[in-house]
Short mmCIF file of C-alpha atoms and ligand atoms in Angstrom, two decimals:
data_model
loop_
_atom_site.label_atom_id
_atom_site.label_comp_id
_atom_site.label_asym_id
_atom_site.label_seq_id
_atom_site.Cartn_x
_atom_site.Cartn_y
_atom_site.Cartn_z
CA MET A 1 -0.95 -27.26 -5.75
CA GLN A 2 0.74 -25.87 -2.70
CA PRO A 3 0.58 -22.06 -2.44
CA GLN A 4 3.83 -20.25 -3.28
CA THR A 5 3.21 -17.61 -0.64
CA ALA A 6 2.88 -18.02 3.12
CA VAL A 7 1.53 -15.45 5.56
CA ILE A 8 2.44 -15.92 9.21
CA THR A 9 0.20 -14.00 11.57
CA GLY A 10 -2.17 -14.55 14.48
CA GLU A 11 -4.29 -13.08 17.24
CA VAL A 12 -1.31 -12.91 19.58
CA PHE A 13 -0.16 -9.74 17.76
CA GLU A 14 -3.36 -7.98 18.85
CA LYS A 15 -2.40 -8.40 22.51
CA HIS A 16 -0.04 -5.43 22.33
CA ARG A 17 -2.48 -2.61 23.13
CA PRO A 18 -2.05 1.14 23.59
CA PRO A 19 -2.74 2.41 27.11
CA GLY A 20 -4.77 5.44 26.02
CA TYR A 21 -7.76 5.79 23.73
CA SER A 22 -6.09 5.83 20.36
CA HIS A 23 -2.73 5.29 18.76
CA PRO A 24 -1.97 4.77 15.08
CA GLU A 25 0.01 1.57 15.85
CA ARG A 26 -3.07 -0.35 16.97
CA PRO A 27 -4.23 -3.98 17.10
CA ALA A 28 -6.67 -3.53 14.18
CA ARG A 29 -3.65 -3.24 11.86
CA VAL A 30 -2.91 -6.94 12.10
CA ARG A 31 -6.54 -7.95 12.55
CA VAL A 32 -7.42 -6.77 9.03
CA ILE A 33 -4.34 -8.54 7.68
CA ARG A 34 -5.28 -11.77 9.44
CA GLU A 35 -8.85 -11.62 8.12
CA GLU A 36 -7.68 -11.02 4.56
CA ALA A 37 -5.03 -13.75 4.82
CA ALA A 38 -7.69 -16.18 6.09
CA ARG A 39 -9.88 -15.40 3.06
CA LEU A 40 -6.96 -15.96 0.68
CA ALA A 41 -6.00 -19.16 2.51
CA SER A 42 -9.52 -20.57 2.19
CA ASP A 43 -9.23 -20.03 -1.58
CA GLY A 44 -5.88 -21.84 -1.59
CA ILE A 45 -3.98 -18.70 -2.66
CA VAL A 46 -1.73 -18.47 0.41
CA ALA A 47 -0.75 -20.75 3.26
CA LEU A 48 -1.67 -19.20 6.60
CA LEU A 49 0.81 -20.27 9.28
CA GLU A 50 0.83 -19.90 13.06
CA PRO A 51 3.24 -17.46 14.73
CA ARG A 52 6.23 -18.83 16.68
CA SER A 53 7.63 -17.43 19.90
CA VAL A 54 11.16 -17.40 21.33
CA PRO A 55 12.40 -17.27 24.95
CA LEU A 56 13.22 -13.80 26.31
CA GLU A 57 17.02 -14.39 26.28
CA GLU A 58 16.84 -14.71 22.50
CA ALA A 59 16.32 -10.95 22.24
CA THR A 60 19.88 -10.48 23.52
CA ARG A 61 21.19 -11.63 20.15
CA VAL A 62 20.59 -8.05 18.98
CA HIS A 63 19.83 -6.08 22.17
CA ASP A 64 21.68 -5.39 25.42
CA GLN A 65 20.74 -7.65 28.31
CA ASP A 66 19.75 -4.68 30.51
CA TYR A 67 17.47 -3.30 27.87
CA VAL A 68 15.75 -6.64 27.34
CA GLY A 69 15.17 -6.96 31.09
CA MET A 70 13.79 -3.43 31.23
CA VAL A 71 11.25 -4.11 28.46
CA ALA A 72 10.13 -7.33 30.16
CA GLU A 73 9.64 -5.57 33.48
CA ALA A 74 8.01 -2.45 32.04
CA SER A 75 5.47 -4.56 30.16
CA GLU A 76 3.79 -5.54 33.41
CA TYR A 77 2.01 -2.17 33.44
CA PRO A 78 0.60 0.01 30.67
CA GLN A 79 3.07 2.84 30.09
CA TYR A 80 5.09 4.76 27.55
CA LEU A 81 8.82 4.02 27.14
CA ASP A 82 9.28 7.10 24.95
CA PRO A 83 6.77 9.68 23.68
CA ASP A 84 5.58 7.30 20.92
CA THR A 85 6.26 3.82 22.18
CA TYR A 86 4.01 2.02 24.65
CA VAL A 87 3.96 -1.31 26.46
CA GLY A 88 1.26 -3.13 28.39
CA PRO A 89 0.44 -6.57 29.80
CA GLY A 90 0.23 -8.31 26.40
CA SER A 91 3.21 -6.56 24.84
CA LEU A 92 5.96 -8.97 25.81
CA GLU A 93 4.11 -12.01 24.51
CA ALA A 94 3.41 -10.21 21.22
CA ALA A 95 6.99 -8.93 20.93
CA LEU A 96 8.52 -12.39 21.51
CA HIS A 97 6.17 -13.86 18.90
CA ALA A 98 7.20 -11.06 16.52
CA LEU A 99 10.86 -12.09 16.93
CA GLY A 100 10.13 -15.81 16.52
CA THR A 101 7.87 -15.21 13.53
CA ALA A 102 10.37 -12.95 11.77
CA TYR A 103 13.00 -15.68 12.12
CA GLU A 104 10.55 -18.34 10.98
CA ALA A 105 9.79 -16.30 7.85
CA ALA A 106 13.50 -15.94 7.08
CA ARG A 107 14.13 -19.65 7.64
CA LEU A 108 11.20 -20.79 5.46
CA ALA A 109 12.29 -18.46 2.67
CA TYR A 110 15.90 -19.60 2.97
CA GLU A 111 14.91 -23.25 2.88
CA GLY A 112 12.82 -22.55 -0.21
CA ARG A 113 9.60 -23.82 1.35
CA TYR A 114 7.77 -20.84 -0.19
CA ARG A 115 8.81 -18.23 -2.74
CA VAL A 116 7.41 -15.46 -0.54
CA VAL A 117 6.89 -15.46 3.23
CA TYR A 118 5.15 -12.52 4.92
CA ALA A 119 5.54 -12.14 8.70
CA ALA A 120 2.62 -9.84 9.57
CA VAL A 121 3.66 -9.01 13.12
CA ARG A 122 3.44 -6.23 15.67
CA PRO A 123 4.93 -4.46 17.49
CA PRO A 124 7.05 -3.41 14.53
CA GLY A 125 10.83 -3.47 14.91
CA HIS A 126 13.03 -1.33 12.67
CA HIS A 127 13.37 1.67 15.05
CA ALA A 128 14.42 -0.51 18.02
CA GLY A 129 18.14 -0.07 18.67
CA LYS A 130 20.54 -2.12 20.76
CA ARG A 131 19.42 -0.48 23.96
CA ARG A 132 16.43 1.64 23.11
CA ALA A 133 12.73 1.41 22.30
CA ALA A 134 11.60 3.95 19.75
CA GLY A 135 9.04 4.75 17.07
CA PHE A 136 6.45 2.15 18.25
CA CYS A 137 9.16 -0.59 18.25
CA LEU A 138 10.35 -2.74 21.18
CA PHE A 139 12.58 -5.46 19.73
CA ASN A 140 14.09 -5.37 16.26
CA ASN A 141 12.41 -8.28 14.49
CA ILE A 142 14.24 -8.15 11.17
CA ALA A 143 17.64 -7.64 12.82
CA TYR A 144 16.98 -10.68 14.99
CA ALA A 145 16.02 -12.76 11.95
CA ALA A 146 19.19 -11.70 10.12
CA GLN A 147 21.43 -12.26 13.14
CA ARG A 148 20.02 -15.71 13.77
CA MET A 149 20.40 -16.72 10.12
CA ILE A 150 24.07 -15.72 10.44
CA GLU A 151 24.66 -17.46 13.78
CA ASP A 152 22.57 -20.60 13.29
CA HIS A 153 22.78 -21.16 9.54
CA GLY A 154 26.25 -19.77 8.84
CA LEU A 155 25.19 -17.10 6.35
CA LYS A 156 27.85 -14.53 5.51
CA ARG A 157 25.93 -11.94 3.49
CA ILE A 158 22.35 -10.88 4.12
CA ALA A 159 20.68 -7.86 2.54
CA ILE A 160 17.88 -6.00 4.29
CA ILE A 161 15.77 -3.77 2.07
CA ASP A 162 13.62 -1.31 3.99
CA VAL A 163 10.71 0.27 2.12
CA ASP A 164 8.98 1.76 5.17
CA ALA A 165 8.46 5.53 4.88
CA HIS A 166 10.71 6.07 7.91
CA TRP A 167 14.42 5.34 8.18
CA GLY A 168 15.03 2.14 10.17
CA ASP A 169 17.48 3.75 12.56
CA GLY A 170 17.46 0.71 14.85
CA THR A 171 18.39 -1.73 12.10
CA ALA A 172 21.05 0.66 10.79
CA GLU A 173 22.55 1.04 14.28
CA ILE A 174 22.67 -2.68 15.01
CA PHE A 175 24.63 -3.43 11.81
CA TYR A 176 26.40 -0.08 11.38
CA ASP A 177 29.97 -1.40 11.69
CA ARG A 178 29.41 -4.72 9.93
CA ARG A 179 29.45 -5.85 6.34
CA ASP A 180 27.73 -9.19 6.75
CA VAL A 181 24.43 -7.32 6.69
CA LEU A 182 23.86 -4.78 3.92
CA TYR A 183 21.12 -2.33 4.86
CA ILE A 184 19.42 -0.45 2.01
CA SER A 185 16.62 1.90 3.02
CA PHE A 186 14.19 3.94 0.93
CA HIS A 187 12.64 6.61 3.15
CA GLN A 188 11.14 10.07 3.18
CA ASP A 189 13.60 13.00 3.40
CA PRO A 190 14.61 12.97 7.10
CA ARG A 191 14.29 16.75 7.27
CA THR A 192 10.55 16.22 6.85
CA LEU A 193 9.90 13.05 8.88
CA TYR A 194 10.76 11.02 11.97
CA PRO A 195 13.43 9.98 13.00
CA GLY A 196 15.18 12.99 11.41
CA ARG A 197 18.20 10.94 10.39
CA GLY A 198 19.10 8.62 7.54
CA PHE A 199 21.03 10.94 5.25
CA PRO A 200 23.10 9.45 2.41
CA GLU A 201 26.34 10.34 4.20
CA GLU A 202 25.46 8.07 7.14
CA LEU A 203 26.93 5.05 5.41
CA GLY A 204 28.39 2.87 8.11
CA ARG A 205 31.54 2.75 10.20
CA GLY A 206 34.83 0.82 10.05
CA GLU A 207 34.28 -2.55 8.40
CA GLY A 208 30.72 -1.50 7.69
CA LEU A 209 31.53 1.60 5.63
CA GLY A 210 29.40 1.57 2.50
CA TYR A 211 27.08 -1.13 3.83
CA THR A 212 24.39 1.27 5.02
CA VAL A 213 22.70 2.79 1.99
CA ASN A 214 20.21 5.58 2.60
CA ILE A 215 18.07 6.49 -0.37
CA MET A 216 16.08 9.51 0.70
CA MET A 217 12.90 10.24 -1.23
CA PRO A 218 11.26 13.67 -1.46
CA PRO A 219 7.69 14.12 -0.19
CA LEU A 220 5.19 13.18 -2.95
CA ALA A 221 7.64 10.66 -4.46
CA THR A 222 5.70 8.36 -6.77
CA ASP A 223 5.87 4.76 -7.99
CA GLN A 224 7.99 5.81 -10.93
CA LEU A 225 10.60 7.55 -8.76
CA TYR A 226 10.84 4.57 -6.42
CA LEU A 227 11.45 2.26 -9.39
CA LYS A 228 14.11 4.62 -10.72
CA ALA A 229 15.89 4.63 -7.35
CA TRP A 230 15.70 0.84 -7.29
CA HIS A 231 17.26 0.51 -10.74
CA GLU A 232 19.90 3.21 -10.33
CA ILE A 233 21.08 2.51 -6.79
CA ALA A 234 19.72 -0.51 -4.94
CA MET A 235 19.83 -3.07 -7.73
CA PRO A 236 23.43 -2.52 -8.88
CA ILE A 237 24.67 -2.61 -5.27
CA LEU A 238 22.81 -5.86 -4.61
CA GLU A 239 24.24 -7.38 -7.80
CA ARG A 240 27.74 -6.69 -6.55
CA TYR A 241 27.12 -7.63 -2.92
CA LYS A 242 25.67 -11.03 -3.92
CA PRO A 243 23.55 -11.64 -0.82
CA GLN A 244 22.73 -15.19 0.21
CA LEU A 245 19.33 -14.07 1.48
CA ILE A 246 17.21 -10.93 1.11
CA LEU A 247 14.85 -9.74 3.84
CA VAL A 248 12.42 -6.86 3.46
CA SER A 249 11.22 -4.40 6.11
CA LEU A 250 7.77 -3.86 4.66
CA GLY A 251 6.12 -0.65 5.83
CA PHE A 252 2.92 0.34 4.06
CA ASP A 253 3.26 3.92 5.27
CA ALA A 254 4.90 5.11 2.03
CA HIS A 255 1.44 4.72 0.46
CA LYS A 256 -0.25 7.92 -0.70
CA ASP A 257 -3.19 7.39 1.69
CA ASP A 258 -1.08 6.92 4.81
CA PRO A 259 -2.04 9.44 7.49
CA LEU A 260 1.47 9.84 8.98
CA THR A 261 3.65 10.51 5.95
CA ASP A 262 3.83 12.45 2.67
CA LEU A 263 4.93 9.90 0.09
CA ALA A 264 2.83 8.85 -2.89
CA LEU A 265 3.37 5.15 -3.59
CA THR A 266 0.30 3.22 -4.73
CA LEU A 267 -0.38 -0.45 -4.07
CA GLU A 268 0.46 -1.04 -7.70
CA GLY A 269 3.78 0.68 -7.06
CA TYR A 270 4.44 -1.51 -4.02
CA TRP A 271 3.69 -4.54 -6.15
CA ALA A 272 6.01 -3.43 -8.97
CA LEU A 273 8.86 -2.61 -6.58
CA LEU A 274 8.52 -5.78 -4.49
CA ARG A 275 8.18 -7.87 -7.63
CA GLU A 276 11.55 -6.48 -8.74
CA VAL A 277 12.97 -7.40 -5.35
CA LEU A 278 11.59 -10.94 -5.57
CA VAL A 279 12.89 -11.53 -9.10
CA LEU A 280 16.35 -10.26 -8.10
CA ALA A 281 16.31 -12.25 -4.86
CA GLU A 282 15.54 -15.46 -6.69
CA ARG A 283 18.22 -14.79 -9.29
CA LEU A 284 20.95 -13.80 -6.81
CA THR A 285 20.21 -16.07 -3.87
CA GLY A 286 18.24 -18.98 -5.32
CA ARG A 287 16.10 -18.62 -2.20
CA GLY A 288 12.70 -17.23 -1.33
CA LEU A 289 11.99 -13.72 -0.10
CA ALA A 290 10.92 -12.94 3.48
CA LEU A 291 9.05 -9.75 4.32
CA MET A 292 8.43 -8.38 7.82
CA LEU A 293 5.67 -5.89 8.53
CA GLU A 294 6.87 -2.57 9.95
CA GLY A 295 4.60 0.51 9.70
CA GLY A 296 1.50 1.38 7.68
CA TYR A 297 -1.46 3.05 9.36
CA ASP A 298 -4.29 3.00 6.83
CA LEU A 299 -6.34 -0.17 7.38
CA ARG A 300 -7.55 -0.45 3.78
CA VAL A 301 -3.96 -0.30 2.54
CA LEU A 302 -2.82 -2.93 5.06
CA ARG A 303 -5.68 -5.24 4.09
CA ASP A 304 -5.14 -4.88 0.33
CA GLY A 305 -1.41 -5.12 0.97
CA VAL A 306 -1.90 -8.81 1.72
CA ARG A 307 -3.13 -9.30 -1.84
CA VAL A 308 -0.14 -7.33 -3.11
CA VAL A 309 2.22 -9.70 -1.30
CA ALA A 310 0.21 -12.76 -2.38
CA SER A 311 0.52 -11.64 -6.04
CA LEU A 312 4.27 -11.10 -6.16
CA THR A 313 4.62 -14.49 -7.82
CA GLU A 314 2.11 -13.46 -10.51
CA GLU A 315 2.65 -11.42 -13.66
CA GLU A 316 0.02 -8.80 -12.88
CA PRO A 317 -0.74 -6.62 -9.84
CA PRO A 318 -3.92 -7.55 -7.94
CA VAL A 319 -5.20 -3.99 -7.63
CA ARG A 320 -5.21 -1.03 -9.97
CA GLU A 321 -4.64 2.30 -8.32
CA GLU A 322 -4.17 5.48 -10.21
CA SER A 323 -0.62 6.65 -9.76
CA VAL A 324 -0.28 10.39 -9.39
CA GLU A 325 2.14 12.44 -11.43
CA ALA A 326 5.03 13.82 -9.35
CA PRO A 327 5.23 17.63 -9.45
CA GLY A 328 8.26 18.96 -11.36
CA GLU A 329 9.74 20.24 -8.14
CA THR A 330 9.58 16.73 -6.61
CA VAL A 331 11.27 15.20 -9.65
CA GLY A 332 14.04 17.82 -9.48
CA ARG A 333 14.59 17.16 -5.79
CA PHE A 334 14.63 13.43 -6.44
CA ARG A 335 17.37 13.81 -9.10
CA ARG A 336 19.48 15.82 -6.65
CA PHE A 337 18.97 13.22 -3.91
CA VAL A 338 19.98 10.38 -6.27
CA GLU A 339 23.16 12.22 -7.26
CA ARG A 340 23.92 12.87 -3.60
CA VAL A 341 23.50 9.18 -2.71
CA LYS A 342 25.72 8.13 -5.61
CA LYS A 343 28.41 10.63 -4.60
CA ALA A 344 28.41 9.42 -0.99
CA LEU A 345 28.72 5.81 -2.14
CA GLU A 346 31.33 6.46 -4.82
CA PRO A 347 34.30 5.15 -2.79
CA TYR A 348 32.47 1.88 -2.07
CA TRP A 349 30.26 0.97 -5.03
CA GLU A 350 30.49 1.47 -8.76
CA LEU A 351 27.19 3.08 -9.75
ZN1 LIG B 401 7.20 3.82 9.24
#
C-alpha cells in the first residue's frame, strides 16, 4: 500500500550554514529529520521525496525585486543580514529549494496524492517580509506556496495555520490587506517573545480586515489550552471561511523542551492539535494537508516530530509524553487572552 504521508527533504537544506561557531538555526535540524524520515521510508511508513528548486525570479511572487537581488548578492559571502539572520555560500541554493519544496508540498496535498505532506526545509520562512530578512528567515516559503496556488491553480481561499511559538510577522505582512489568504497564528504572548508583535488587535487592513487572526498564548500554555483555543477560535472561523486548501507553518519551538521559548506543548499535544487540523482540512477542502517546517531548536523534538507528522493519519499518537498541568495563573491569563481575541474579531466572525 502506498504511504499516506510524504516527507520532502534533502541534504541541500544543510548547505545553509551559520558563519560563526554556533547558531540555534543550524544544519543538524534538518539532518535529524532526514535520517528519521529515511528510517520511516524504509519501513514503508512514509514516502521520502526529493526537494525541488525554483529560479530566483520566482521569489518575486511574494518579495520585492530589490530585496530578492540583495539576498542573492549577499549570499556570496558569509554575513548577517540582521542580528539573527545569516547567509553564506550555500544559502541561496537552500532557500530556492525551500521555496520550490514548499510549493511542491502544497501541490501534492491539493492534488490529493498524499493525505499529509511535510516539507522539512530550511532556512525557515515565516518571519521574511516583502522586503526584509528576519528571524532566521530569507524567503517566505509558505507565502510563496500559497501565492503560487492562487496564481497557478486559481484558488480563491487558502488558510495558513501557524503553530510556531513566534508570530509569523512576514506571512501576516504579505497577506495583511487580502482576504484570499486567511492567516491564523497561535504564538507566545508577544510581550514575552520575538518579534514583539502579533496582538489580537492586529487583524488586517482594508479588504483583509478580520483575515489575520492572532491567538496569543501565555508562557507555560499546555496541550489542553492549545486545543481549547483551536476549538473556540480557529475552528469556527475556518468553518465559516471554507478554505479550498489548508497549509500549516509547523514550528516545533512551542514544545516544552525548546531552548528559545516558554511554551509547554508536548509531542502528544502537537499530534492532537495537528490531527484536528487534518480532520478539518479533509472535511472542508476534500484535499490533503501540507505542512512547512519553520522553527524548533531541540533536535530530539525535531526528530520525533517526524513520527508525529507520519502518525496524523492514525488514531493514536506515536509518542507518549507527560503533559504538564498549567499553573492557575496561566489558565487565568489564557482565558483573558481568548476573550480579548474574540472581542477583536467580533465585527468579522461570529464566535
Ligand atoms: Zn519560531
